[in-house]
Amino acid sequence: MGILNSKALLKEKYDVIIIGAGLGSLTAGALLAKRGIDVLIVEQHYLPGGACTSFRREDRIFDSGAALFFGFGTEGFHPERILMNSLEEELDIIPREAFFRLNFKGRIINFYKDINRFVVELKKAFPEEKEELEAFYSFLMDFYNNNIRGYEMLTTPSELTLKDKLKMLFDNPKRAMNMRDLLTKSAKDIMEPYIKSERLIEFFDMLCSSYIYCTAEETPAIMALTTFTDNHIGGSYYIAGSAQTYSNTLEKSIEKNGGTLLYRTRVNKILFDGKKANGVLLIDGSKIKAEKIISGTTVWNLYNDLIPLNLISTKQKNWVDSLEHTYPAMILHAAVEKSVFPKGTSPVEYYVSDSSEIDMGDITMYIPTFDDHTLGPEDEHILTIFSPAPNQTWPNPKDQEYHSEDYYSSKKKQADLILDEIEKRLPDFRKGLRMLNIGTPSTIEKYTLKNWGCVGGPKQSIGQDLMNRLNAKTDWKNLYACGDSTTMGMGLPAVTVSGFAVANVILRELKKETYKDNVEDKYVTSISSKEKYEIPNIMEYNPEIARKIARLCQHCQDAPCIAACPAHIDIPNFMRRIEAGNFNGATKAIRESNPLAEICGYVCSPESFCEKQCYRKTFTENAMPIQELHKWIASHTDANGWSDYYSTINGKKIAIIGAGPAGLTCGYFLARLGYSIDYFEKEDKLGGRLLKYVENNTIVENVLQKELNSMVSSEMNFNFKWELKEQEQLVKLAKNYDYIYLTAPFDLKLEDISKSIVSSGRWYSDYPQTYTIIESVRDGRQTALKIHNSF
């Protein structure tokens, strides 16, 4: 029997359940779904992507976290490019000439993609250390070309088969020995033969801190060597449209290939049969089974919250407790007048105030509007600003202190300190500030569940690197892991490889084809910039126009439109899917709440519900055209916008009296859950009150019939010309059915049968004459949920 909750109708069992929708999880889910694996991803947030999401305020698009992207190049380590090509999903990227511009002790250094040009920059900044720099970078590039280049892996070292390991050894024994020797060394160790200047040691120490969040002495040599070289080979990019575009693309691939994403829902526990994982317990009490479980959460959330304590040994507990985390961070999202920024400002500006340690003065400003002009008003730059918060104390989002007056005061005080640091370089920054949103470590933890509001998982220091981290295969059978707590660590390429690794491990176990890097390269397109475009005023029933109009949605978290909709359709999420071109996913998302999607597109009264409360009306004249897009997407996707999942027959029989919108909605959901449904309708056809809309030409008849035909299934039987006139009819029905849903008007009196009868809909409301279709849909779905939960 399937599962019905307030958000979706789910299967009782999936091949794979993935906890969290961060990039590692989305990667794994997309790759598995592409191979025909039935995947469910459960995410507590309302958006996919984890740290790779964006939010909107008054037509400004802010990247929540990730705003500088590696791994999309045609050379070097490029797992993101391989991923898009493997999934056959198109993506536009904007190459950057430089990663960032560094302001370090008065020196301005551009980190150019071209490594020779970058070394020239370094020699200008450190003219007395030219020879040291040349020698060090000669060593770095020589080692990279002979030992790393061309050996990029899509499976983490922890998950290589013996055959793979032997092949790597015998193909190039010298390389294998060189790489093994690096495993016990630090970045400081490989620098020492070449770098003698205290100024350069300080500089590279700072560089390790900025890239890897560790000092040079803590940073594993292999990680520093790869970072210092490969980034220059592959280059950095911005994803056209915002960071959310990338996550939306992965979501589209998952849903296109039959996978399911469930938002605004938390997994409470992983279920086990002995020591074998076999399902999850959701926060609402629902239990969903699966052959395999993937955790995309942090190692601390996995061990301390999700796995039952009786299955964790003292040794495992001590290991988890011993892991040192990365630093927490403050994040400011700002809209600033372009006139504030002097000529030569880079899309990424990095200020370092004290190179001896990571502190709040080490500020990174991401300014994507230099490349993507669709993110905000023409005269503004949109910024995401990071500032480390290693020695600050912030409440857990669950604490009472969170959102207290003291919290808000501390939040503003810390933001002012960051702005003070920025104004040392940009004196008019506050004057040009038009919008500011302040995020604390508490904010990061609330939305990403990253413990203590840290920027990643465990620190990637020696002793906590590679094989010393959480592996793709955990200590428990059928429980796997991906994300920035696992072998490859933090950063977009690393978590993407973690997704490849866990997908390949599972595919290998299922004897299915694994993923390799030998795919046709034709789905990722580099563009010079993304230009602003006009949003059409008229729908015109064109997919590209619909996508542009959907971009007007502000993706509100606590969306007033959802609260105003009687059926509580997740409007921002279907709008987001339309914008992403995920049309079938958009319609299926609507039909999880409202199967009469196209009909309601004709007959609903948005001016009384969703559009009346639309957030856009707080800063513009017009609301989102929700009803128009609702109608268009249901019509455009047609039969492809319906779920094909029906549970096996469960032996329960339900009688529904009245085949109008409430009765049909209830029967639709119950039939998909495996119930046998018998309708008793006084007219000679389906539809009830909907038929009057055909008569007055509000609905075209073929639209009504198409929608009703898609709702009707083999689990339904119809008795027409049956009218409820006396109570004895209900008494007889009660003897043959497990439940009766009464939508037709009737004054029920006998208590002995009333326990198996539920009534709702138009005739049981306080205002039957003004009762709307969408309210009938709501009542029908709620009744289905009530009946299902009673068994």
Tab-separated table of N, CA and C in Angstrom, residues 220-268:
chain	number	residue	atom	x	y	z
A	220	PRO	N	46.755	18.412	3.332
A	220	PRO	CA	47.415	17.283	2.669
A	220	PRO	C	48.098	17.743	1.383
A	221	ALA	N	49.305	17.255	1.148
A	221	ALA	CA	50.086	17.688	-0.006
A	221	ALA	C	49.364	17.433	-1.320
A	222	ILE	N	48.746	16.276	-1.455
A	222	ILE	CA	48.078	15.939	-2.708
A	222	ILE	C	46.946	16.915	-3.003
A	223	MET	N	46.274	17.367	-1.959
A	223	MET	CA	45.172	18.296	-2.138
A	223	MET	C	45.673	19.679	-2.552
A	224	ALA	N	46.736	20.140	-1.913
A	224	ALA	CA	47.303	21.442	-2.257
A	224	ALA	C	47.865	21.425	-3.667
A	225	LEU	N	48.591	20.348	-3.985
A	225	LEU	CA	49.221	20.266	-5.301
A	225	LEU	C	48.172	20.273	-6.411
A	226	THR	N	47.108	19.514	-6.219
A	226	THR	CA	46.041	19.465	-7.221
A	226	THR	C	45.345	20.816	-7.347
A	227	THR	N	45.051	21.436	-6.204
A	227	THR	CA	44.343	22.718	-6.208
A	227	THR	C	45.168	23.813	-6.866
A	228	PHE	N	46.468	23.860	-6.543
A	228	PHE	CA	47.331	24.915	-7.070
A	228	PHE	C	47.552	24.796	-8.577
A	229	THR	N	47.267	23.617	-9.136
A	229	THR	CA	47.540	23.405	-10.571
A	229	THR	C	46.270	23.203	-11.395
A	230	ASP	N	45.463	22.238	-11.001
A	230	ASP	CA	44.335	21.839	-11.846
A	230	ASP	C	43.309	22.949	-12.021
A	231	ASN	N	43.124	23.782	-11.007
A	231	ASN	CA	42.184	24.898	-11.153
A	231	ASN	C	42.554	25.774	-12.339
A	232	HIS	N	43.854	25.911	-12.584
A	232	HIS	CA	44.307	26.738	-13.702
A	232	HIS	C	44.120	26.023	-15.035
A	233	ILE	N	44.079	24.708	-15.024
A	233	ILE	CA	43.880	23.954	-16.258
A	233	ILE	C	42.412	24.000	-16.675
A	234	GLY	N	41.529	23.732	-15.715
A	234	GLY	CA	40.094	23.683	-16.025
A	234	GLY	C	39.411	25.038	-16.010
A	235	GLY	N	39.865	25.941	-15.145
A	235	GLY	CA	39.278	27.270	-15.065
A	235	GLY	C	38.054	27.337	-14.174
A	236	SER	N	37.595	28.567	-13.957
A	236	SER	CA	36.401	28.803	-13.137
A	236	SER	C	35.283	29.379	-13.999
A	237	TYR	N	34.061	29.241	-13.498
A	237	TYR	CA	32.884	29.588	-14.298
A	237	TYR	C	31.772	30.127	-13.396
A	238	TYR	N	30.828	30.787	-14.043
A	238	TYR	CA	29.556	31.080	-13.391
A	238	TYR	C	28.474	30.381	-14.201
A	239	ILE	N	27.471	29.852	-13.510
A	239	ILE	CA	26.379	29.152	-14.200
A	239	ILE	C	25.325	30.171	-14.595
A	240	ALA	N	25.107	30.304	-15.886
A	240	ALA	CA	24.171	31.299	-16.397
A	240	ALA	C	22.792	31.090	-15.792
A	241	GLY	N	22.260	32.166	-15.218
A	241	GLY	CA	20.919	32.098	-14.640
A	241	GLY	C	20.913	32.022	-13.131
A	242	SER	N	22.040	31.719	-12.500
A	242	SER	CA	22.204	31.604	-11.042
A	242	SER	C	22.589	30.176	-10.676
A	243	ALA	N	23.081	30.016	-9.451
A	243	ALA	CA	23.464	28.693	-8.953
A	243	ALA	C	22.283	27.728	-8.984
A	244	GLN	N	21.081	28.261	-8.751
A	244	GLN	CA	19.900	27.399	-8.717
A	244	GLN	C	19.651	26.705	-10.046
A	245	THR	N	20.094	27.322	-11.130
A	245	THR	CA	19.913	26.731	-12.452
A	245	THR	C	20.530	25.339	-12.511
A	246	TYR	N	21.710	25.186	-11.923
A	246	TYR	CA	22.399	23.894	-11.952
A	246	TYR	C	21.605	22.834	-11.175
A	247	SER	N	21.181	23.187	-9.970
A	247	SER	CA	20.411	22.243	-9.157
A	247	SER	C	19.075	21.909	-9.816
A	248	ASN	N	18.439	22.908	-10.422
A	248	ASN	CA	17.173	22.660	-11.124
A	248	ASN	C	17.366	21.698	-12.285
A	249	THR	N	18.513	21.810	-12.960
A	249	THR	CA	18.794	20.930	-14.092
A	249	THR	C	18.936	19.482	-13.629
A	250	LEU	N	19.595	19.282	-12.497
A	250	LEU	CA	19.719	17.933	-11.949
A	250	LEU	C	18.359	17.400	-11.508
A	251	GLU	N	17.554	18.243	-10.905
A	251	GLU	CA	16.198	17.856	-10.509
A	251	GLU	C	15.391	17.433	-11.734
A	252	LYS	N	15.507	18.205	-12.810
A	252	LYS	CA	14.775	17.889	-14.044
A	252	LYS	C	15.173	16.512	-14.567
A	253	SER	N	16.467	16.222	-14.555
A	253	SER	CA	16.938	14.922	-15.034
A	253	SER	C	16.384	13.785	-14.186
A	254	ILE	N	16.383	13.983	-12.869
A	254	ILE	CA	15.860	12.948	-11.969
A	254	ILE	C	14.386	12.674	-12.273
A	255	GLU	N	13.591	13.738	-12.379
A	255	GLU	CA	12.153	13.554	-12.595
A	255	GLU	C	11.852	13.060	-14.005
A	256	LYS	N	12.653	13.471	-14.966
A	256	LYS	CA	12.459	12.998	-16.340
A	256	LYS	C	12.657	11.485	-16.430
A	257	ASN	N	13.526	10.964	-15.594
A	257	ASN	CA	13.840	9.533	-15.624
A	257	ASN	C	13.119	8.742	-14.543
A	258	GLY	N	12.027	9.314	-14.032
A	258	GLY	CA	11.148	8.563	-13.137
A	258	GLY	C	11.436	8.687	-11.661
A	259	GLY	N	12.423	9.517	-11.290
A	259	GLY	CA	12.713	9.706	-9.872
A	259	GLY	C	11.742	10.671	-9.218
A	260	THR	N	11.759	10.705	-7.897
A	260	THR	CA	10.837	11.538	-7.120
A	260	THR	C	11.617	12.365	-6.109
A	261	LEU	N	11.238	13.640	-5.969
A	261	LEU	CA	11.812	14.499	-4.929
A	261	LEU	C	10.698	14.972	-4.013
A	262	LEU	N	10.907	14.823	-2.722
A	262	LEU	CA	9.936	15.217	-1.721
A	262	LEU	C	10.551	16.338	-0.881
A	263	TYR	N	9.963	17.526	-0.951
A	263	TYR	CA	10.504	18.691	-0.262
A	263	TYR	C	9.743	18.968	1.043
A	264	ARG	N	10.320	19.874	1.838
A	264	ARG	CA	9.732	20.321	3.100
A	264	ARG	C	9.438	19.146	4.044
A	265	THR	N	10.282	18.116	3.978
A	265	THR	CA	10.083	16.914	4.790
A	265	THR	C	11.431	16.429	5.301
A	266	ARG	N	11.495	16.093	6.580
A	266	ARG	CA	12.745	15.600	7.153
A	266	ARG	C	12.671	14.116	7.433
A	267	VAL	N	13.800	13.457	7.252
A	267	VAL	CA	13.934	12.065	7.679
A	267	VAL	C	14.288	12.082	9.159
A	268	ASN	N	13.530	11.348	9.947
A	268	ASN	CA	13.754	11.300	11.389
A	268	ASN	C	14.782	10.236	11.763
